[in-house]
Coordinates of C-alpha atoms in Angstrom, one line a residue:
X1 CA -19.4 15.0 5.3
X2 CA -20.8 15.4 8.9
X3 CA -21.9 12.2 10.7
X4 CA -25.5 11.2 9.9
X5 CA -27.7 12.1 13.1
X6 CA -29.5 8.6 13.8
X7 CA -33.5 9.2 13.4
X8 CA -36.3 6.5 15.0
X9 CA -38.1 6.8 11.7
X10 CA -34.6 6.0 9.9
X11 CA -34.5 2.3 11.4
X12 CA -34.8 -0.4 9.2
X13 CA -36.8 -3.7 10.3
X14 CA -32.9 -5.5 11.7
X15 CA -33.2 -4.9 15.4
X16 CA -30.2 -2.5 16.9
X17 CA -27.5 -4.2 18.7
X18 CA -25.2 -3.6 21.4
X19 CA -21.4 -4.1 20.8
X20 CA -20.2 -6.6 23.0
X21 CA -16.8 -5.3 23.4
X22 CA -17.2 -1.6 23.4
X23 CA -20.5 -0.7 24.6
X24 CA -18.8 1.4 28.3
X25 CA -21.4 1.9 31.2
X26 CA -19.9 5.5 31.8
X27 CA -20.0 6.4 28.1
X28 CA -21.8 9.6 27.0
X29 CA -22.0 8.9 23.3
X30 CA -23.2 6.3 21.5
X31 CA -21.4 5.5 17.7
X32 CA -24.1 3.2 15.2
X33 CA -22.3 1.4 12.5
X34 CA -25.0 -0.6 10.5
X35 CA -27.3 -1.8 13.2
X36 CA -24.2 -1.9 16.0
X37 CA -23.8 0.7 18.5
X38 CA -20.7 1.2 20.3
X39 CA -20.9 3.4 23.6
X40 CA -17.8 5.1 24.2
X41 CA -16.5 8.9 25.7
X42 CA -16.7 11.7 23.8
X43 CA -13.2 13.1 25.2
X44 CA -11.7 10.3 24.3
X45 CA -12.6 10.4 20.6
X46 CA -11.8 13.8 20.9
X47 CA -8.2 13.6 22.0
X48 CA -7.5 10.9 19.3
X49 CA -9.7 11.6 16.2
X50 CA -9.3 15.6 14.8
X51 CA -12.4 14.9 12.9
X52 CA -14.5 14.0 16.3
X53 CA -12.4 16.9 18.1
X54 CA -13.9 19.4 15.3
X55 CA -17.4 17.7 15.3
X56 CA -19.6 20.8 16.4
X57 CA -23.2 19.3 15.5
X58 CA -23.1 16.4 17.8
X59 CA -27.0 16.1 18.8
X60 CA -27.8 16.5 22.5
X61 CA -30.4 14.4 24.2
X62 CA -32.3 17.1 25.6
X63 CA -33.8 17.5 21.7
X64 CA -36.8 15.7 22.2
X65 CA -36.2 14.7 18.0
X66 CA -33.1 13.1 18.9
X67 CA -32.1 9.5 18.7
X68 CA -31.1 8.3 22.1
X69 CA -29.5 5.5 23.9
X70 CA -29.5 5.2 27.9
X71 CA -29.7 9.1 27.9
X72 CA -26.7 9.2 25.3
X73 CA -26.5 11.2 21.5
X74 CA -26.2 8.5 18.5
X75 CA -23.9 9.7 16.0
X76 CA -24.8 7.6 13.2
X77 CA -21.6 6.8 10.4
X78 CA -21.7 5.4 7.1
X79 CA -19.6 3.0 7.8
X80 CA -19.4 -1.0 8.4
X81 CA -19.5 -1.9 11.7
X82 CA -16.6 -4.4 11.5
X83 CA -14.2 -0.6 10.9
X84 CA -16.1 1.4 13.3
X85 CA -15.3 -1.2 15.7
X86 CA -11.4 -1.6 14.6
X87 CA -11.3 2.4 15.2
X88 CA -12.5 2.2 18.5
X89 CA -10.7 -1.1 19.5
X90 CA -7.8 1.1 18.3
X91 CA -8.0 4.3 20.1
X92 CA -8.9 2.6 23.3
X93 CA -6.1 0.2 23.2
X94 CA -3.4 2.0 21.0
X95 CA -1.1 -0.3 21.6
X96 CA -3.5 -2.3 18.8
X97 CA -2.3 -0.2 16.0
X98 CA 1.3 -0.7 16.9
X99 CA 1.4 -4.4 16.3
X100 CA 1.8 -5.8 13.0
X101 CA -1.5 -5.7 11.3
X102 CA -3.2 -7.9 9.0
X103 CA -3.8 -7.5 5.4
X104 CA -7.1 -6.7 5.9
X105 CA -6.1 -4.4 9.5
X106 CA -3.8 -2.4 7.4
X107 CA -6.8 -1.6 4.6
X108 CA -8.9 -0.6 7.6
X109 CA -6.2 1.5 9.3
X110 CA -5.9 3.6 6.4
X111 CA -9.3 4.4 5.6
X112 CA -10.4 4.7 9.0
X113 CA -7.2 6.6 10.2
X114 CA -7.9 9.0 6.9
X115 CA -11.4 9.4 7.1
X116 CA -11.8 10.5 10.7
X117 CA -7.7 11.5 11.1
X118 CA -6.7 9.4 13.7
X119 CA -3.0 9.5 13.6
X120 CA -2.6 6.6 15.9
X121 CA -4.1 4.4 12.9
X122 CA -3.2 6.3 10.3
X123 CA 0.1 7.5 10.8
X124 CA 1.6 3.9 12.0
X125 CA -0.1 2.4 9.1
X126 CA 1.5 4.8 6.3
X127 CA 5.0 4.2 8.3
X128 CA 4.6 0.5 7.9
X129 CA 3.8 1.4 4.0
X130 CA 7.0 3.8 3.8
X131 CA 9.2 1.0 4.8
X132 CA 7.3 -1.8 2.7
X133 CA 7.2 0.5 -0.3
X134 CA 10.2 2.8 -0.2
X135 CA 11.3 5.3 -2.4
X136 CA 14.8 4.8 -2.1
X137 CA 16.3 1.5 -4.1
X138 CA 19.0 0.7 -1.3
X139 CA 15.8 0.7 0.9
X140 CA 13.7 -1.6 -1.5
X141 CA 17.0 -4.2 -1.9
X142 CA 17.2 -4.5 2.1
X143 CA 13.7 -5.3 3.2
X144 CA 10.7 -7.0 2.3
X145 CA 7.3 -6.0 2.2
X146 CA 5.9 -9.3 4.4
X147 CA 8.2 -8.0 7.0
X148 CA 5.4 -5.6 7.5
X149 CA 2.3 -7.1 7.0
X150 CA 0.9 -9.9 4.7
X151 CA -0.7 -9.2 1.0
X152 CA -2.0 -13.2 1.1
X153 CA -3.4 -13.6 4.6
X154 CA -6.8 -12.8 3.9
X155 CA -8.5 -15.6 1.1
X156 CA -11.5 -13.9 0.8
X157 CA -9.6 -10.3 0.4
X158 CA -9.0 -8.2 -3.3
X159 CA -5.3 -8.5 -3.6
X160 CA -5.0 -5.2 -5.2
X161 CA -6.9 -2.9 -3.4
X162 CA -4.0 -1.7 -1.5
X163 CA -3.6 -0.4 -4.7
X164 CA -7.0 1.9 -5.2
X165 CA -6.8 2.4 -0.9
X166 CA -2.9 3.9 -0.8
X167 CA -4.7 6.2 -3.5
X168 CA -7.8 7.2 -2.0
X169 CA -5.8 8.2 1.0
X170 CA -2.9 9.9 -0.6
X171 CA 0.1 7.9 -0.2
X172 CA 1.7 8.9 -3.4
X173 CA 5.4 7.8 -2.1
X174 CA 4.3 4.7 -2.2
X175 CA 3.1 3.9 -5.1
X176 CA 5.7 3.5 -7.8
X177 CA 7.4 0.7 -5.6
X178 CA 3.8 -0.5 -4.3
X179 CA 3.1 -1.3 -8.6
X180 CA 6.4 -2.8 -8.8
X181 CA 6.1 -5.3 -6.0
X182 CA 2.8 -6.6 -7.7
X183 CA 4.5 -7.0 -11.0
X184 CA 7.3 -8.7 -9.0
X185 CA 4.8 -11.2 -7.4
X186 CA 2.0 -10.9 -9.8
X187 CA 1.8 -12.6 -13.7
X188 CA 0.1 -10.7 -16.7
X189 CA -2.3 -14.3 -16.1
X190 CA -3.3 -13.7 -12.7
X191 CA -3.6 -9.7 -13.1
X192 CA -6.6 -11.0 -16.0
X193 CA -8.0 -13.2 -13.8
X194 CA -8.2 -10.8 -10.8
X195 CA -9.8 -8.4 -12.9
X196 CA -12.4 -10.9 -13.6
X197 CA -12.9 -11.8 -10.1
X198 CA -12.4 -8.9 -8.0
X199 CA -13.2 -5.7 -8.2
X200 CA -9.6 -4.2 -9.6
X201 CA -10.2 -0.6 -11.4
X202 CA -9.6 -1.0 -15.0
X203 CA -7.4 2.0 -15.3
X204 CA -5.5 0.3 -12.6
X205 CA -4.8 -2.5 -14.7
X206 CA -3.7 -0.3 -17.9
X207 CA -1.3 1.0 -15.1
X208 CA 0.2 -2.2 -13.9
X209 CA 0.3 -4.1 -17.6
X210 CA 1.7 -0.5 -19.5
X211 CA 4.4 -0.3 -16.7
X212 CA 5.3 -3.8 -17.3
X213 CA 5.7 -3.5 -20.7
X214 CA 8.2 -0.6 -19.8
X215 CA 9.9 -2.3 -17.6
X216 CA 10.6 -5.0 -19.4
X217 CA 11.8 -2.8 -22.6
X218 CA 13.8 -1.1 -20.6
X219 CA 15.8 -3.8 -19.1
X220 CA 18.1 -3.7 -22.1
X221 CA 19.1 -0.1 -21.9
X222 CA 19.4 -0.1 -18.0
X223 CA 20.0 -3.0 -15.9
X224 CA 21.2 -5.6 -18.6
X225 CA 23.1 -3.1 -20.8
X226 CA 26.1 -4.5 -19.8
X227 CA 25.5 -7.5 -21.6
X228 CA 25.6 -6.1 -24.7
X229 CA 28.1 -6.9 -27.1
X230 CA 29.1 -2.9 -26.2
X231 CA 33.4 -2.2 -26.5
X232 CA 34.5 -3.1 -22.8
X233 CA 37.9 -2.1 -23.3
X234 CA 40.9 -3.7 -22.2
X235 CA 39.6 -7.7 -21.8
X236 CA 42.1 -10.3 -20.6
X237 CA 39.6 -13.2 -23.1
X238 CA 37.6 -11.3 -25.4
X239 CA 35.9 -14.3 -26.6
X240 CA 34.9 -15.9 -23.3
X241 CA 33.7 -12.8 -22.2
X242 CA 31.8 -12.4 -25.0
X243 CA 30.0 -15.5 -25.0
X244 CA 29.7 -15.2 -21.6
X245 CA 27.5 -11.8 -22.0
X246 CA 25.5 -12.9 -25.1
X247 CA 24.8 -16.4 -23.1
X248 CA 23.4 -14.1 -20.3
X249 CA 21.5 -11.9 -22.9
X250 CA 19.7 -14.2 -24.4
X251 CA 18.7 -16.3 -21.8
X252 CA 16.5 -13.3 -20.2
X253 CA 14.9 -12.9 -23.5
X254 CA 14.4 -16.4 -24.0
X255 CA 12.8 -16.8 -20.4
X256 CA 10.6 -14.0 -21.2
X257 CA 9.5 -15.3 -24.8
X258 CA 8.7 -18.8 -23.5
X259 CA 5.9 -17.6 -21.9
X260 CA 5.4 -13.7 -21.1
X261 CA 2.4 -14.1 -19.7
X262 CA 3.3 -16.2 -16.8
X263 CA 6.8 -14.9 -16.4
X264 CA 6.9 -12.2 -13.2
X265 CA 9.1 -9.6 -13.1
X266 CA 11.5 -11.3 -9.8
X267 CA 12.3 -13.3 -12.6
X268 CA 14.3 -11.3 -14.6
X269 CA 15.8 -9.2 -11.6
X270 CA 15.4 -6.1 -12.4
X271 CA 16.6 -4.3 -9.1
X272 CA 18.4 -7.0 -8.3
X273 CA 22.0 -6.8 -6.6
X274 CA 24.9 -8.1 -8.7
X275 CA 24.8 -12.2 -8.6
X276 CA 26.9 -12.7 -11.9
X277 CA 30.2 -13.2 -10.8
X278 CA 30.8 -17.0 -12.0
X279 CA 29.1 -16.1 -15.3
X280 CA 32.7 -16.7 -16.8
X281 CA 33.9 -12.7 -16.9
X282 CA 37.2 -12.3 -16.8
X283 CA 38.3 -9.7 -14.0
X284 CA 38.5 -6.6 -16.3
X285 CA 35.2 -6.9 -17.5
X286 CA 33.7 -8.3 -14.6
X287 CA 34.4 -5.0 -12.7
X288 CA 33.2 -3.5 -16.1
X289 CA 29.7 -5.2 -16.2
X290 CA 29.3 -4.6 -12.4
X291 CA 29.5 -0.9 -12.6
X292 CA 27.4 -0.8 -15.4
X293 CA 25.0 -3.1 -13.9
X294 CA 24.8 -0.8 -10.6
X295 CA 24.3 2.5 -12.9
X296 CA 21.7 0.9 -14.6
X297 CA 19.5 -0.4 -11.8
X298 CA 19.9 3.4 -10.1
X299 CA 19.3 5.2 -13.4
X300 CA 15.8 2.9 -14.0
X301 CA 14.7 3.3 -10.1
X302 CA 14.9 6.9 -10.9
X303 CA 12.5 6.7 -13.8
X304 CA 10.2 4.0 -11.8
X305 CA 7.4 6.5 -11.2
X306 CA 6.9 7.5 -14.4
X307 CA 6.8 4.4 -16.2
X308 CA 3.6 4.0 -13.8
X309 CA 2.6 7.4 -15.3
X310 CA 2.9 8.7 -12.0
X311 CA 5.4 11.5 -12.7
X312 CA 9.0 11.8 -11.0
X313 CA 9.8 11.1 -7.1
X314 CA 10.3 14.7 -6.5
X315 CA 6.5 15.5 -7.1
X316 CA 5.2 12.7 -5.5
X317 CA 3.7 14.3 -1.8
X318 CA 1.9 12.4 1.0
X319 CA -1.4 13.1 2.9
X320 CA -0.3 13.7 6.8
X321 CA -2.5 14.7 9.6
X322 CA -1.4 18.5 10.0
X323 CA 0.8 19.2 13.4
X324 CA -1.4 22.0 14.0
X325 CA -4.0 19.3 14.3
X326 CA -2.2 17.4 16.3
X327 CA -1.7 20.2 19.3
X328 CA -4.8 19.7 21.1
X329 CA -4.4 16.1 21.5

């Protein structure tokens, strides 16, 4: 919806502040977040934000009804002033956006970048998410999501609301691989006591617990089938190799049944690369178990977003900030 226009009668008892590092003596707008006001340059806002670009109702001072400030329009937003500031610090310095952001700078690049469409936050946030969260299981094995940013470096943050944000802003790519790094990292324990203490949606958690469960089941029929006592074939010592596969077996369940609530999901390796060659295989069935091992672990990343209930890959789509948008910049 269009920026609140910032009334005298609308002020609250809090006196109005200037911001220290973004209030510009040749500015010709003023931006109030809260009771912050940020002077900055209309064309500048402009050339970076679509939404400010397409703004048509900015109030002029020559309405006598008008909030003012030094001869400037107030555009009032319903926003905290902490993001209003990141925006701005962000358009004015771009190079900002480029470096890698916090935890708590990535959640504010993506609502900010979404909300107004500033593809200098927005876009270099959802690339950083593309490459954290891939959709491609040769991409997920190669990198690692703290290459990117950090899910732990803010204590006081909500762990999972990358989850509800990448939503909100229409990052659907990433979420079947976003879920699955949580389960990788997160128990069933500390999913229950998040919900308790932060404000993770419920259905979320149905989400994140169901797709567990699935993953979990589904180990035996994808990545661990070739454990099974299955025929292998031609097997140059049936008997070790057997053992050998049943020892394997059972020591995932076992590690599971211990204690499933604490157990995460990097501990049973689901997407894991092969790591069982001194498991006592002879070479026949070695080669065997590998190729079934590799076939299983690309059949499941296939079915990954829809034991999220999230569909297949190929209907998964992503929010961008149209070209068309982009040409006036």
């Amino acid at each position: 919806r269009p920026p609140k226009r910032a009334r005298p009668d609308d002020y609250d008892d809090a006196p109005v502040v200037r911001s220290d590092k973004l209030w510009l003596d040749d500015g010709n707008l003023v931006i109030q977040a809260e009771r912050t006001q940020f002077r900055v340059h209309r064309s500048v806002l402009s050339r970076h934000s679509v939404f400010f670009r397409d703004l048509k109702d900015i109030p002029q001072p020559s309405h006598s009804d008008e909030a003012t400030a030094r001869g400037c329009p107030v555009i009032e937003l319903q926003d905290e002033a902490e993001a209003v500031e990141f925006m701005l610090d962000c358009i004015y310095d771009t190079g900002r956006a480029l470096r890698k952001p916090s935890y708590k700078e990535l959640l504010l690049a993506l609502r900010m970048g979404h909300k107004y469409l500033v593809p200098v936050l927005f876009d270099n946030a959802a690339k950083r998410m593309h490459k954290a969260f891939p959709t491609e299981l040769t991409a997920w094995n190669a990198d690692d999501v703290y290459n990117h940013f950090d899910l732990h470096d803010d204590a006081d943050g909500n762990y999972f609301e990358l989850l509800s944000v990448a939503r909100a802003v229409g990052l659907e790519t990433v979420m079947p691989a976003l879920c699955l790094h949580y389960l990788n990292d997160a128990s069933v324990t500390y999913i229950a006591v998040c919900r308790d203490r932060q404000p993770i949606d419920a259905n979320d958690v149905v989400m994140l617990l169901l797709g567990r469960h699935q993953l979990v089941f589904k180990q035996t029929r994808y990545t661990l089938r070739w454990a099974l006592n299955e025929e292998y074939g031609v097997c140059e010592t049936p008997k070790k190799c057997d053992r050998a596969r049943s020892r394997v077996r059972d020591e995932a369940f076992v590690r599971l049944e211990a204690n499933e609530a604490e157990v995460v999901l990097d501990q049973i390796h689901l997407f894991a690369p092969w790591t069982y060659d001194d498991i006592g295989l002879c070479r026949l069935c070695s080669k065997t178990a590998q190729n079934l091992h590799t076939a299983g672990r690309k059949e499941l990343w296939e079915v990954l977003p829809s034991i999220f209930g999230l569909g297949s890959w190929v209907n998964l789509h992503d929010f961008r900030i149209q070209q068309d948008d982009r040409d006036d910049e």
